């Protein structure tokens, strides 16, 4: 007996990285932040837990949106230009529903990118056109500019891209926004704080641009589930229409106050981010010395391939030695590993396990 639609049956859901229930693993598989959130976040959540949990939260998350706008004030963002959701995955899901369901047109995206994009397309019946990365793993903006914008439902890119970690310069994002004027250009900046240029400063000039951020990576709050989007008000209103047709209260009280406290303590996160970038550089060098090719990363992970050893074997060997990294069993990616940047101690544990293996 089959109670759901053929479309749902045919869809391949996203598979998140493993969250093992055993302790003592060196966990470098889901790009979590090794340093944990600001102490002010914990204090704000503890205080909010004392009172008011019997009441629904603010459905508009106004204070949080104001704190996000404040953090991006130099780009001229105000609260009406901010949308928040239960993790950026939810923000992305709503954005696909709101902006890219345009029958007869195709949504452009890189063939190798965050694999959730394809799932949202299947879920919402959006046709996609995957634009191949170049041989050197680069997103070539020229390839997108060669496509007739009238045939497109929009563009979605992760910048830096996942799982390569490579970033596009701001001018390239601007060229996309200027070419696809009649459809939305969504830039998923989950990793932008680790070294890429944010397109948020283009929002004031491009009414078709939607920039999506998450508190899960640089803000060390993957467990709280908060993501947000910034765009001119009409795009934000389209996302709000979807949200209010789905769940009026996507963020609980604790998530709203915790996220707000995080955004008000950027100094703490700036330090953590600088440490992660330094650890990334040291680890990239150590891996190169051990025979790995390492793509230039602007994110909190490295995408690497060993010259002699197969990706699947390395993954399994590391796992046996209590080190968990991410391996994608997919065309073109199978020889690679994606390694999240942890603490310097976690890097040492990874390198020790590799030295035992190689
Ligand atoms: C981690 C990640 C997300 C999801 O973040 P959440 O806010 O935790 O849902 C979105 N896009 C990319 C490219 C990511 O790597």
PDB file of N, CA, C and O in Angstrom, residues 286-322:
ATOM      1  N   UNK A 286      50.298  20.578   6.605  1.00  0.00           N
ATOM      2  CA  UNK A 286      50.661  19.249   7.122  1.00  0.00           C
ATOM      3  C   UNK A 286      50.113  18.146   6.203  1.00  0.00           C
ATOM      4  O   UNK A 286      50.775  17.119   6.005  1.00  0.00           O
ATOM      5  N   UNK A 287      48.937  18.362   5.640  1.00  0.00           N
ATOM      6  CA  UNK A 287      48.362  17.343   4.749  1.00  0.00           C
ATOM      7  C   UNK A 287      49.121  17.297   3.424  1.00  0.00           C
ATOM      8  O   UNK A 287      49.366  16.224   2.868  1.00  0.00           O
ATOM      9  N   UNK A 288      49.512  18.467   2.925  1.00  0.00           N
ATOM     10  CA  UNK A 288      50.304  18.499   1.692  1.00  0.00           C
ATOM     11  C   UNK A 288      51.617  17.747   1.866  1.00  0.00           C
ATOM     12  O   UNK A 288      52.034  16.988   0.992  1.00  0.00           O
ATOM     13  N   UNK A 289      52.216  17.920   3.033  1.00  0.00           N
ATOM     14  CA  UNK A 289      53.480  17.208   3.299  1.00  0.00           C
ATOM     15  C   UNK A 289      53.285  15.693   3.321  1.00  0.00           C
ATOM     16  O   UNK A 289      54.230  14.947   3.121  1.00  0.00           O
ATOM     17  N   UNK A 290      52.042  15.260   3.557  1.00  0.00           N
ATOM     18  CA  UNK A 290      51.772  13.819   3.604  1.00  0.00           C
ATOM     19  C   UNK A 290      51.196  13.296   2.288  1.00  0.00           C
ATOM     20  O   UNK A 290      50.595  12.222   2.251  1.00  0.00           O
ATOM     21  N   UNK A 291      51.324  14.075   1.230  1.00  0.00           N
ATOM     22  CA  UNK A 291      50.922  13.566  -0.081  1.00  0.00           C
ATOM     23  C   UNK A 291      49.490  13.864  -0.487  1.00  0.00           C
ATOM     24  O   UNK A 291      48.965  13.277  -1.426  1.00  0.00           O
ATOM     25  N   UNK A 292      48.857  14.794   0.205  1.00  0.00           N
ATOM     26  CA  UNK A 292      47.486  15.170  -0.176  1.00  0.00           C
ATOM     27  C   UNK A 292      47.500  16.378  -1.104  1.00  0.00           C
ATOM     28  O   UNK A 292      48.320  17.289  -0.940  1.00  0.00           O
ATOM     29  N   UNK A 293      46.567  16.370  -2.050  1.00  0.00           N
ATOM     30  CA  UNK A 293      46.221  17.603  -2.774  1.00  0.00           C
ATOM     31  C   UNK A 293      45.132  18.284  -1.973  1.00  0.00           C
ATOM     32  O   UNK A 293      44.140  17.650  -1.603  1.00  0.00           O
ATOM     33  N   UNK A 294      45.297  19.582  -1.732  1.00  0.00           N
ATOM     34  CA  UNK A 294      44.365  20.324  -0.883  1.00  0.00           C
ATOM     35  C   UNK A 294      43.811  21.498  -1.685  1.00  0.00           C
ATOM     36  O   UNK A 294      44.575  22.350  -2.143  1.00  0.00           O
ATOM     37  N   UNK A 295      42.501  21.563  -1.869  1.00  0.00           N
ATOM     38  CA  UNK A 295      41.938  22.713  -2.582  1.00  0.00           C
ATOM     39  C   UNK A 295      42.021  23.954  -1.682  1.00  0.00           C
ATOM     40  O   UNK A 295      41.910  23.844  -0.464  1.00  0.00           O
ATOM     41  N   UNK A 296      42.211  25.135  -2.307  1.00  0.00           N
ATOM     42  CA  UNK A 296      42.303  26.369  -1.502  1.00  0.00           C
ATOM     43  C   UNK A 296      40.957  26.660  -0.834  1.00  0.00           C
ATOM     44  O   UNK A 296      39.958  26.870  -1.520  1.00  0.00           O
ATOM     45  N   UNK A 297      40.922  26.640   0.481  1.00  0.00           N
ATOM     46  CA  UNK A 297      39.651  26.745   1.204  1.00  0.00           C
ATOM     47  C   UNK A 297      39.459  28.108   1.838  1.00  0.00           C
ATOM     48  O   UNK A 297      40.355  28.642   2.478  1.00  0.00           O
ATOM     49  N   UNK A 298      38.240  28.649   1.681  1.00  0.00           N
ATOM     50  CA  UNK A 298      37.828  29.848   2.415  1.00  0.00           C
ATOM     51  C   UNK A 298      36.787  29.473   3.466  1.00  0.00           C
ATOM     52  O   UNK A 298      36.007  30.323   3.905  1.00  0.00           O
ATOM     53  N   UNK A 299      36.715  28.205   3.833  1.00  0.00           N
ATOM     54  CA  UNK A 299      35.668  27.726   4.746  1.00  0.00           C
ATOM     55  C   UNK A 299      36.298  27.090   5.985  1.00  0.00           C
ATOM     56  O   UNK A 299      37.515  27.148   6.163  1.00  0.00           O
ATOM     57  N   UNK A 300      35.476  26.471   6.845  1.00  0.00           N
ATOM     58  CA  UNK A 300      36.031  25.809   8.023  1.00  0.00           C
ATOM     59  C   UNK A 300      36.188  24.309   7.779  1.00  0.00           C
ATOM     60  O   UNK A 300      35.918  23.489   8.650  1.00  0.00           O
ATOM     61  N   UNK A 301      36.580  23.977   6.557  1.00  0.00           N
ATOM     62  CA  UNK A 301      36.891  22.593   6.207  1.00  0.00           C
ATOM     63  C   UNK A 301      37.875  22.593   5.051  1.00  0.00           C
ATOM     64  O   UNK A 301      38.068  23.612   4.387  1.00  0.00           O
ATOM     65  N   UNK A 302      38.507  21.434   4.860  1.00  0.00           N
ATOM     66  CA  UNK A 302      39.394  21.247   3.712  1.00  0.00           C
ATOM     67  C   UNK A 302      38.856  20.099   2.872  1.00  0.00           C
ATOM     68  O   UNK A 302      38.340  19.114   3.409  1.00  0.00           O
ATOM     69  N   UNK A 303      38.994  20.236   1.558  1.00  0.00           N
ATOM     70  CA  UNK A 303      38.575  19.187   0.638  1.00  0.00           C
ATOM     71  C   UNK A 303      39.854  18.646   0.003  1.00  0.00           C
ATOM     72  O   UNK A 303      40.569  19.385  -0.677  1.00  0.00           O
ATOM     73  N   UNK A 304      40.160  17.393   0.301  1.00  0.00           N
ATOM     74  CA  UNK A 304      41.502  16.875   0.008  1.00  0.00           C
ATOM     75  C   UNK A 304      41.438  15.514  -0.674  1.00  0.00           C
ATOM     76  O   UNK A 304      40.453  14.783  -0.563  1.00  0.00           O
ATOM     77  N   UNK A 305      42.527  15.184  -1.373  1.00  0.00           N
ATOM     78  CA  UNK A 305      42.621  13.891  -2.044  1.00  0.00           C
ATOM     79  C   UNK A 305      44.062  13.420  -1.935  1.00  0.00           C
ATOM     80  O   UNK A 305      44.999  14.190  -2.202  1.00  0.00           O
ATOM     81  N   UNK A 306      44.239  12.175  -1.540  1.00  0.00           N
ATOM     82  CA  UNK A 306      45.604  11.651  -1.451  1.00  0.00           C
ATOM     83  C   UNK A 306      46.049  11.128  -2.812  1.00  0.00           C
ATOM     84  O   UNK A 306      45.255  10.554  -3.555  1.00  0.00           O
ATOM     85  N   UNK A 307      47.334  11.326  -3.135  1.00  0.00           N
ATOM     86  CA  UNK A 307      47.822  10.929  -4.457  1.00  0.00           C
ATOM     87  C   UNK A 307      47.862   9.423  -4.628  1.00  0.00           C
ATOM     88  O   UNK A 307      47.751   8.920  -5.740  1.00  0.00           O
ATOM     89  N   UNK A 308      48.044   8.680  -3.529  1.00  0.00           N
ATOM     90  CA  UNK A 308      48.129   7.213  -3.655  1.00  0.00           C
ATOM     91  C   UNK A 308      46.958   6.447  -3.041  1.00  0.00           C
ATOM     92  O   UNK A 308      46.708   5.314  -3.434  1.00  0.00           O
ATOM     93  N   UNK A 309      46.279   7.034  -2.082  1.00  0.00           N
ATOM     94  CA  UNK A 309      45.321   6.230  -1.316  1.00  0.00           C
ATOM     95  C   UNK A 309      43.880   6.639  -1.641  1.00  0.00           C
ATOM     96  O   UNK A 309      43.567   7.810  -1.731  1.00  0.00           O
ATOM     97  N   UNK A 310      43.023   5.640  -1.778  1.00  0.00           N
ATOM     98  CA  UNK A 310      41.629   5.876  -2.158  1.00  0.00           C
ATOM     99  C   UNK A 310      40.855   6.518  -1.007  1.00  0.00           C
ATOM    100  O   UNK A 310      41.108   6.234   0.170  1.00  0.00           O
ATOM    101  N   UNK A 311      39.905   7.393  -1.377  1.00  0.00           N
ATOM    102  CA  UNK A 311      39.111   8.128  -0.391  1.00  0.00           C
ATOM    103  C   UNK A 311      38.362   7.206   0.555  1.00  0.00           C
ATOM    104  O   UNK A 311      38.362   7.418   1.777  1.00  0.00           O
ATOM    105  N   UNK A 312      37.710   6.188   0.011  1.00  0.00           N
ATOM    106  CA  UNK A 312      36.884   5.307   0.847  1.00  0.00           C
ATOM    107  C   UNK A 312      37.736   4.568   1.871  1.00  0.00           C
ATOM    108  O   UNK A 312      37.336   4.394   3.028  1.00  0.00           O
ATOM    109  N   UNK A 313      38.935   4.171   1.446  1.00  0.00           N
ATOM    110  CA  UNK A 313      39.817   3.445   2.370  1.00  0.00           C
ATOM    111  C   UNK A 313      40.321   4.347   3.486  1.00  0.00           C
ATOM    112  O   UNK A 313      40.396   3.941   4.646  1.00  0.00           O
ATOM    113  N   UNK A 314      40.699   5.559   3.113  1.00  0.00           N
ATOM    114  CA  UNK A 314      41.167   6.504   4.125  1.00  0.00           C
ATOM    115  C   UNK A 314      40.055   6.801   5.130  1.00  0.00           C
ATOM    116  O   UNK A 314      40.279   6.836   6.345  1.00  0.00           O
ATOM    117  N   UNK A 315      38.868   7.013   4.596  1.00  0.00           N
ATOM    118  CA  UNK A 315      37.723   7.281   5.467  1.00  0.00           C
ATOM    119  C   UNK A 315      37.547   6.141   6.477  1.00  0.00           C
ATOM    120  O   UNK A 315      37.433   6.370   7.692  1.00  0.00           O
ATOM    121  N   UNK A 316      37.563   4.907   5.975  1.00  0.00           N
ATOM    122  CA  UNK A 316      37.336   3.741   6.845  1.00  0.00           C
ATOM    123  C   UNK A 316      38.490   3.560   7.837  1.00  0.00           C
ATOM    124  O   UNK A 316      38.265   3.266   9.020  1.00  0.00           O
ATOM    125  N   UNK A 317      39.726   3.794   7.361  1.00  0.00           N
ATOM    126  CA  UNK A 317      40.875   3.644   8.247  1.00  0.00           C
ATOM    127  C   UNK A 317      40.863   4.677   9.368  1.00  0.00           C
ATOM    128  O   UNK A 317      41.184   4.375  10.520  1.00  0.00           O
ATOM    129  N   UNK A 318      40.465   5.906   9.028  1.00  0.00           N
ATOM    130  CA  UNK A 318      40.382   6.950  10.049  1.00  0.00           C
ATOM    131  C   UNK A 318      39.284   6.618  11.056  1.00  0.00           C
ATOM    132  O   UNK A 318      39.445   6.788  12.263  1.00  0.00           O
ATOM    133  N   UNK A 319      38.213   6.132  10.531  1.00  0.00           N
ATOM    134  CA  UNK A 319      37.082   5.786  11.400  1.00  0.00           C
ATOM    135  C   UNK A 319      37.501   4.714  12.432  1.00  0.00           C
ATOM    136  O   UNK A 319      37.153   4.792  13.604  1.00  0.00           O
ATOM    137  N   UNK A 320      38.254   3.726  11.963  1.00  0.00           N
ATOM    138  CA  UNK A 320      38.747   2.688  12.886  1.00  0.00           C
ATOM    139  C   UNK A 320      39.617   3.288  13.980  1.00  0.00           C
ATOM    140  O   UNK A 320      39.704   2.761  15.077  1.00  0.00           O
ATOM    141  N   UNK A 321      40.274   4.390  13.642  1.00  0.00           N
ATOM    142  CA  UNK A 321      41.129   5.065  14.626  1.00  0.00           C
ATOM    143  C   UNK A 321      40.404   6.227  15.299  1.00  0.00           C
ATOM    144  O   UNK A 321      41.036   7.163  15.770  1.00  0.00           O
ATOM    145  N   UNK A 322      39.097   6.147  15.339  1.00  0.00           N
ATOM    146  CA  UNK A 322      38.250   7.110  16.083  1.00  0.00           C
ATOM    147  C   UNK A 322      38.283   8.525  15.513  1.00  0.00           C
ATOM    148  O   UNK A 322      38.065   9.487  16.246  1.00  0.00           O
TER     149      UNK A 322
END
